[in-house]
């Protein structure tokens, strides 16, 4: 795909996606700086607004309107609470106890994190390696490797059982006592865990694996480009979700799919086929059919071919076009929710 075409795709999709709706709050401070959710005995920071940023820095307060801020990220969010603001430094208040697994998805500009010395939560930051860690049930978790830092070698320390938010990390080498690696992929006891962005593989490379993580691939484009080299024993009925993709868009058995219920994330297994059209009225059913025909992945009207000179399927396999996620699929997903349930998302990514 030629770079001018990539720019055209990006500009077109960006024009479609300049939509952001935030719920109003009765509290002035929440209106000005933070979007919060009620969790157990305090607040979770679900998002920030521009007023929360000073010279690229965001300071998470100890409390908002007398209520403790105890969590970063929210369960209903599929991307980072820092949004698309390019935050480079984060200061975490003393009452924050932990973070959701998606709290730092897409926070690729972060270069520094500071945690209050009074903080007694599960989070800890290693400034030497640029890694935010946590503990849960005595097990170590790599919450975020700061991908905004310079390229260097990194070895995951013993005690880390799970790793998140390392998709954009730049390594010279990466190693772990938990994972095997050859620089292009990570695996554990015959299970393919992660494929490096931009890596190329010879035919037969994946035959050595017995199973695969549903989060093994960085993007839909990467999955589609490698699909022909993946044996069916690995991919059959595996529900793949992707780092940059809306949580309700996934791929299963080579097909792009959407989650029917906006309150649920990507399903974790394939069940028996269900005719969901019987659960919605005829008018909504016709609207869904029309949206799916006009939109992606079907592109029944040939809009992409007309505008960009190529079909959607060709664009969706192009790594440059999909570098920041498949915005068109996210838009279709959000429109489905609007048709079915009258629900508008806080943000279309």
Short mmCIF file of C-alpha atoms in Angstrom, two decimals:
data_model
loop_
_atom_site.label_atom_id
_atom_site.label_comp_id
_atom_site.label_asym_id
_atom_site.label_seq_id
_atom_site.Cartn_x
_atom_site.Cartn_y
_atom_site.Cartn_z
CA UNK A 1 0.00 0.00 0.00
CA UNK A 2 1.45 3.33 -1.03
CA UNK A 3 2.02 5.84 1.75
CA UNK A 4 -0.27 8.50 0.17
CA UNK A 5 -3.03 5.90 0.24
CA UNK A 6 -2.30 5.14 3.91
CA UNK A 7 -2.59 8.83 4.71
CA UNK A 8 -5.88 8.97 2.82
CA UNK A 9 -7.23 6.02 4.81
CA UNK A 10 -6.07 7.55 8.09
CA UNK A 11 -7.56 10.96 7.26
CA UNK A 12 -10.85 9.48 6.13
CA UNK A 13 -11.25 7.30 9.20
CA UNK A 14 -10.12 10.08 11.50
CA UNK A 15 -12.86 12.26 10.05
CA UNK A 16 -15.37 9.53 10.86
CA UNK A 17 -14.15 9.15 14.39
CA UNK A 18 -13.96 12.65 15.80
CA UNK A 19 -16.66 11.73 18.28
CA UNK A 20 -16.32 11.83 22.02
CA UNK A 21 -19.18 11.79 24.51
CA UNK A 22 -18.56 12.12 28.22
CA UNK A 23 -21.12 11.71 30.95
CA UNK A 24 -21.79 14.81 33.02
CA UNK A 25 -21.00 14.87 36.71
CA UNK A 26 -22.44 16.85 39.56
CA UNK A 27 -19.00 17.55 40.93
CA UNK A 28 -16.90 20.37 39.48
CA UNK A 29 -13.58 18.59 39.87
CA UNK A 30 -14.82 15.52 38.05
CA UNK A 31 -16.18 17.71 35.26
CA UNK A 32 -12.86 19.49 34.87
CA UNK A 33 -10.35 16.68 34.97
CA UNK A 34 -11.41 13.07 35.56
CA UNK A 35 -14.05 10.57 34.53
CA UNK A 36 -14.66 8.14 37.39
CA UNK A 37 -16.51 4.94 38.22
CA UNK A 38 -17.75 3.76 41.60
CA UNK A 39 -15.85 0.66 42.76
CA UNK A 40 -16.11 -1.07 46.15
CA UNK A 41 -14.91 1.59 48.64
CA UNK A 42 -13.81 4.37 46.32
CA UNK A 43 -13.37 5.66 42.77
CA UNK A 44 -11.70 4.20 39.69
CA UNK A 45 -10.22 6.63 37.18
CA UNK A 46 -11.92 5.60 33.93
CA UNK A 47 -10.62 8.51 31.88
CA UNK A 48 -9.06 11.96 31.93
CA UNK A 49 -9.86 15.25 30.30
CA UNK A 50 -7.44 17.75 28.89
CA UNK A 51 -7.59 19.85 32.04
CA UNK A 52 -5.91 16.99 33.95
CA UNK A 53 -2.69 17.42 31.93
CA UNK A 54 0.09 19.90 32.69
CA UNK A 55 3.16 19.83 30.45
CA UNK A 56 2.49 16.20 29.54
CA UNK A 57 2.01 15.14 33.17
CA UNK A 58 -1.07 13.75 34.91
CA UNK A 59 -1.28 13.56 38.71
CA UNK A 60 -3.80 11.05 40.06
CA UNK A 61 -5.30 12.67 43.17
CA UNK A 62 -5.56 10.94 46.53
CA UNK A 63 -9.28 11.61 46.54
CA UNK A 64 -12.00 13.41 44.60
CA UNK A 65 -14.75 15.19 46.49
CA UNK A 66 -13.80 13.33 49.66
CA UNK A 67 -13.90 9.88 48.03
CA UNK A 68 -10.65 7.88 47.81
CA UNK A 69 -9.22 7.18 44.33
CA UNK A 70 -8.27 3.51 44.60
CA UNK A 71 -8.04 2.16 41.03
CA UNK A 72 -6.66 3.04 37.59
CA UNK A 73 -8.83 1.99 34.66
CA UNK A 74 -12.36 0.63 34.59
CA UNK A 75 -13.77 -2.76 33.66
CA UNK A 76 -15.95 -1.28 30.90
CA UNK A 77 -12.99 0.39 29.19
CA UNK A 78 -10.99 -1.36 26.47
CA UNK A 79 -8.18 1.18 26.30
CA UNK A 80 -6.05 3.30 28.59
CA UNK A 81 -7.66 5.77 30.97
CA UNK A 82 -5.08 8.29 29.68
CA UNK A 83 -6.90 8.44 26.36
CA UNK A 84 -5.20 9.77 23.24
CA UNK A 85 -3.58 12.77 24.91
CA UNK A 86 0.07 11.68 24.64
CA UNK A 87 0.73 11.77 28.39
CA UNK A 88 4.47 11.29 29.09
CA UNK A 89 4.55 11.30 32.90
CA UNK A 90 2.11 9.83 35.45
CA UNK A 91 2.09 10.46 39.19
CA UNK A 92 0.01 7.92 41.14
CA UNK A 93 -1.61 9.01 44.40
CA UNK A 94 -1.22 7.32 47.75
CA UNK A 95 -4.60 5.56 47.79
CA UNK A 96 -4.38 3.77 44.45
CA UNK A 97 -4.34 0.03 45.17
CA UNK A 98 -4.16 -1.40 41.67
CA UNK A 99 -5.11 -1.19 38.00
CA UNK A 100 -7.23 -3.08 35.48
CA UNK A 101 -5.47 -5.15 32.80
CA UNK A 102 -6.50 -2.60 30.15
CA UNK A 103 -5.61 0.52 32.15
CA UNK A 104 -2.45 1.10 30.09
CA UNK A 105 -3.50 -0.35 26.72
CA UNK A 106 -2.42 2.26 24.19
CA UNK A 107 -0.51 4.49 26.65
CA UNK A 108 2.47 4.45 24.29
CA UNK A 109 3.88 7.90 25.08
CA UNK A 110 4.48 7.22 28.78
CA UNK A 111 8.16 7.59 29.69
CA UNK A 112 8.00 7.99 33.46
CA UNK A 113 5.83 6.88 36.38
CA UNK A 114 6.06 8.03 39.98
CA UNK A 115 4.16 6.47 42.87
CA UNK A 116 3.57 8.31 46.12
CA UNK A 117 5.90 7.13 48.88
CA UNK A 118 2.84 6.81 51.11
CA UNK A 119 1.21 4.37 48.71
CA UNK A 120 0.65 0.93 50.24
CA UNK A 121 -1.15 -0.64 47.29
CA UNK A 122 -0.02 -3.46 45.03
CA UNK A 123 1.72 -1.25 42.45
CA UNK A 124 5.47 -0.68 42.24
CA UNK A 125 7.55 1.06 39.57
CA UNK A 126 11.08 0.05 38.60
CA UNK A 127 12.65 3.22 37.16
CA UNK A 128 15.75 1.36 35.92
CA UNK A 129 13.80 -0.97 33.62
CA UNK A 130 10.77 1.28 33.10
CA UNK A 131 8.34 -1.37 34.31
CA UNK A 132 5.17 -0.95 36.39
CA UNK A 133 4.54 -4.11 38.40
CA UNK A 134 1.81 -5.37 40.72
CA UNK A 135 1.06 -8.33 42.94
CA UNK A 136 -2.15 -10.31 43.20
CA UNK A 137 -2.52 -13.36 45.41
CA UNK A 138 1.23 -13.42 45.90
CA UNK A 139 1.91 -13.59 42.14
CA UNK A 140 3.80 -10.94 40.22
CA UNK A 141 2.21 -9.11 37.28
CA UNK A 142 3.97 -6.95 34.69
CA UNK A 143 1.35 -4.21 34.28
CA UNK A 144 3.17 -1.92 31.83
CA UNK A 145 6.52 -1.79 30.07
CA UNK A 146 7.02 1.85 29.10
CA UNK A 147 7.20 1.65 25.32
CA UNK A 148 8.09 5.35 25.06
CA UNK A 149 11.59 4.63 26.42
CA UNK A 150 14.67 3.86 24.34
CA UNK A 151 15.34 0.38 22.99
CA UNK A 152 17.23 -1.92 25.36
CA UNK A 153 17.45 -5.51 26.50
CA UNK A 154 15.04 -6.73 29.16
CA UNK A 155 14.64 -9.97 31.06
CA UNK A 156 11.37 -10.57 32.86
CA UNK A 157 12.35 -11.29 36.48
CA UNK A 158 11.40 -14.42 38.36
CA UNK A 159 8.07 -14.19 40.12
CA UNK A 160 6.29 -12.50 37.19
CA UNK A 161 3.50 -14.84 36.17
CA UNK A 162 1.54 -12.58 33.80
CA UNK A 163 2.51 -9.74 31.49
CA UNK A 164 0.34 -7.03 29.94
CA UNK A 165 0.89 -3.94 27.81
CA UNK A 166 4.19 -4.87 26.23
CA UNK A 167 3.02 -4.87 22.60
CA UNK A 168 4.83 -1.65 21.67
CA UNK A 169 7.90 -2.15 23.84
CA UNK A 170 11.20 -1.82 21.97
CA UNK A 171 13.68 -4.55 22.91
CA UNK A 172 17.17 -5.43 21.74
CA UNK A 173 16.56 -8.79 23.37
CA UNK A 174 13.83 -10.06 25.67
CA UNK A 175 14.05 -13.03 27.97
CA UNK A 176 12.21 -14.70 30.78
CA UNK A 177 12.45 -17.66 33.11
CA UNK A 178 8.76 -18.22 32.34
CA UNK A 179 8.75 -17.89 28.54
CA UNK A 180 10.87 -19.30 25.74
CA UNK A 181 11.77 -16.84 22.98
CA UNK A 182 13.74 -16.53 19.75
CA UNK A 183 13.18 -12.78 19.39
CA UNK A 184 10.17 -13.23 17.10
CA UNK A 185 7.76 -15.03 19.43
CA UNK A 186 7.17 -15.99 23.04
CA UNK A 187 5.97 -19.42 24.12
CA UNK A 188 5.43 -21.48 27.25
CA UNK A 189 5.27 -25.29 27.37
CA UNK A 190 4.10 -25.65 23.76
CA UNK A 191 1.68 -22.70 23.88
CA UNK A 192 2.33 -19.72 21.58
CA UNK A 193 1.92 -16.68 23.81
CA UNK A 194 2.90 -13.68 21.69
CA UNK A 195 4.09 -12.83 18.18
CA UNK A 196 6.38 -9.82 17.81
CA UNK A 197 5.08 -6.91 15.73
CA UNK A 198 6.70 -6.92 12.29
CA UNK A 199 8.21 -10.40 12.66
CA UNK A 200 8.35 -12.72 9.63
CA UNK A 201 8.15 -16.51 9.84
CA UNK A 202 9.09 -19.36 7.51
CA UNK A 203 6.59 -22.01 6.49
CA UNK A 204 6.17 -24.63 9.21
CA UNK A 205 7.35 -22.34 12.03
CA UNK A 206 4.09 -22.63 13.99
CA UNK A 207 3.78 -26.43 13.67
CA UNK A 208 5.81 -26.84 16.88
CA UNK A 209 3.03 -25.36 19.05
CA UNK A 210 0.10 -27.25 20.57
CA UNK A 211 -2.06 -24.25 21.46
CA UNK A 212 -2.18 -20.47 21.08
CA UNK A 213 -3.16 -17.49 23.23
CA UNK A 214 -6.19 -15.52 21.95
CA UNK A 215 -4.05 -12.40 22.49
CA UNK A 216 -1.05 -13.67 20.51
CA UNK A 217 -1.35 -11.13 17.69
CA UNK A 218 -0.82 -7.41 17.79
CA UNK A 219 -3.43 -6.48 15.18
CA UNK A 220 -6.00 -7.87 12.76
CA UNK A 221 -3.58 -7.08 9.93
CA UNK A 222 -0.84 -9.16 11.54
CA UNK A 223 -3.21 -12.09 12.08
CA UNK A 224 -4.48 -11.97 8.50
CA UNK A 225 -0.97 -11.75 7.08
CA UNK A 226 0.12 -14.85 9.05
CA UNK A 227 -3.15 -16.79 8.80
CA UNK A 228 -1.99 -19.01 5.91
CA UNK A 229 1.00 -20.19 7.97
CA UNK A 230 -1.05 -21.08 11.07
CA UNK A 231 -2.11 -24.74 11.31
CA UNK A 232 -5.82 -25.28 11.90
CA UNK A 233 -5.06 -27.21 15.10
CA UNK A 234 -3.96 -23.89 16.63
CA UNK A 235 -6.69 -21.56 15.38
CA UNK A 236 -9.88 -23.63 15.22
CA UNK A 237 -12.55 -22.05 17.43
CA UNK A 238 -10.01 -19.72 19.10
CA UNK A 239 -11.52 -16.27 19.66
CA UNK A 240 -8.75 -13.79 18.82
CA UNK A 241 -8.84 -10.26 20.17
CA UNK A 242 -6.31 -7.53 19.48
CA UNK A 243 -4.38 -4.83 21.26
CA UNK A 244 -5.72 -1.90 19.23
CA UNK A 245 -9.23 -3.18 18.60
CA UNK A 246 -12.49 -2.35 20.28
CA UNK A 247 -13.19 -5.13 22.81
CA UNK A 248 -16.38 -6.10 21.00
CA UNK A 249 -14.64 -6.87 17.69
CA UNK A 250 -12.82 -10.18 17.36
CA UNK A 251 -11.88 -12.88 14.84
CA UNK A 252 -12.85 -16.53 15.00
CA UNK A 253 -12.15 -19.19 12.36
CA UNK A 254 -10.89 -16.51 10.01
CA UNK A 255 -14.03 -14.38 10.20
CA UNK A 256 -14.44 -10.90 11.68
CA UNK A 257 -17.15 -10.94 14.35
CA UNK A 258 -18.95 -8.55 16.68
CA UNK A 259 -20.15 -9.04 20.24
CA UNK A 260 -23.94 -8.89 20.39
CA UNK A 261 -24.11 -7.51 23.93
CA UNK A 262 -22.32 -4.17 24.47
CA UNK A 263 -21.91 -4.94 28.17
CA UNK A 264 -19.78 -8.01 27.47
CA UNK A 265 -16.21 -8.22 26.26
CA UNK A 266 -14.88 -10.65 23.71
CA UNK A 267 -16.23 -14.19 24.35
CA UNK A 268 -13.68 -16.73 25.51
CA UNK A 269 -15.03 -19.73 23.60
CA UNK A 270 -17.18 -20.70 20.63
CA UNK A 271 -20.57 -22.20 21.40
CA UNK A 272 -23.42 -23.48 19.29
CA UNK A 273 -24.75 -21.10 16.60
CA UNK A 274 -27.62 -18.90 17.76
CA UNK A 275 -30.05 -16.94 15.58
CA UNK A 276 -30.02 -13.62 17.40
CA UNK A 277 -32.42 -12.04 14.89
CA UNK A 278 -35.26 -13.74 16.78
CA UNK A 279 -34.38 -11.64 19.84
CA UNK A 280 -34.82 -8.22 18.18
CA UNK A 281 -37.78 -6.67 16.40
CA UNK A 282 -38.08 -6.60 12.61
CA UNK A 283 -37.19 -2.93 12.27
CA UNK A 284 -33.91 -3.28 14.20
CA UNK A 285 -33.12 -6.47 12.33
CA UNK A 286 -33.42 -4.68 8.99
CA UNK A 287 -31.20 -1.84 10.22
CA UNK A 288 -28.54 -4.30 11.34
CA UNK A 289 -28.64 -6.05 7.95
CA UNK A 290 -28.29 -2.72 6.17
CA UNK A 291 -25.38 -1.63 8.39
CA UNK A 292 -23.55 -4.90 7.90
CA UNK A 293 -24.06 -4.72 4.14
CA UNK A 294 -22.87 -1.14 3.82
CA UNK A 295 -20.14 -1.32 6.47
CA UNK A 296 -17.15 -3.52 7.03
CA UNK A 297 -16.10 -6.25 6.72
CA UNK A 298 -18.63 -6.83 3.91
CA UNK A 299 -18.45 -3.37 2.29
CA UNK A 300 -21.44 -4.25 0.11
CA UNK A 301 -21.63 -0.84 -1.54
CA UNK A 302 -17.95 -0.84 -2.52
CA UNK A 303 -17.27 2.39 -0.63
CA UNK A 304 -13.64 1.55 0.09
CA UNK A 305 -13.02 0.48 -3.51
CA UNK A 306 -14.57 3.70 -4.77
CA UNK A 307 -12.71 6.03 -2.39
CA UNK A 308 -9.37 4.29 -2.00
CA UNK A 309 -9.03 2.24 -5.15
CA UNK A 310 -8.97 -1.06 -3.26
CA UNK A 311 -11.40 -3.22 -1.32
CA UNK A 312 -11.64 -3.21 2.45
CA UNK A 313 -10.13 -6.70 2.64
CA UNK A 314 -6.94 -5.40 1.02
CA UNK A 315 -6.71 -2.44 3.38
CA UNK A 316 -7.31 -4.58 6.46
CA UNK A 317 -4.27 -6.73 5.58
CA UNK A 318 -1.97 -3.73 5.27
CA UNK A 319 0.20 -3.23 8.36
CA UNK A 320 0.68 0.50 7.76
CA UNK A 321 -3.04 1.17 7.37
CA UNK A 322 -3.85 -0.85 10.49
CA UNK A 323 -0.98 0.52 12.61
CA UNK A 324 -3.34 2.38 14.93
CA UNK A 325 -6.16 -0.14 14.89
CA UNK A 326 -9.10 -0.83 12.63
CA UNK A 327 -11.15 2.29 13.22
CA UNK A 328 -13.79 1.38 10.63
CA UNK A 329 -14.64 -1.86 12.44
CA UNK A 330 -14.86 -0.02 15.75
CA UNK A 331 -17.31 2.43 14.20
CA UNK A 332 -19.53 -0.36 12.87
CA UNK A 333 -19.46 -2.05 16.28
CA UNK A 334 -20.55 1.15 18.03
CA UNK A 335 -23.34 1.72 15.50
CA UNK A 336 -24.61 -1.81 16.15
CA UNK A 337 -24.97 -1.00 19.85
CA UNK A 338 -26.80 2.21 19.00
CA UNK A 339 -29.27 0.32 16.79
CA UNK A 340 -29.82 -2.60 19.16
CA UNK A 341 -29.78 -0.97 22.57
CA UNK A 342 -29.71 2.79 22.05
CA UNK A 343 -26.32 2.85 23.78
CA UNK A 344 -23.61 5.28 22.71
CA UNK A 345 -20.04 4.60 23.83
CA UNK A 346 -18.04 7.15 25.80
CA UNK A 347 -15.49 7.19 23.01
CA UNK A 348 -15.15 5.75 19.51
CA UNK A 349 -11.51 4.77 19.12
#
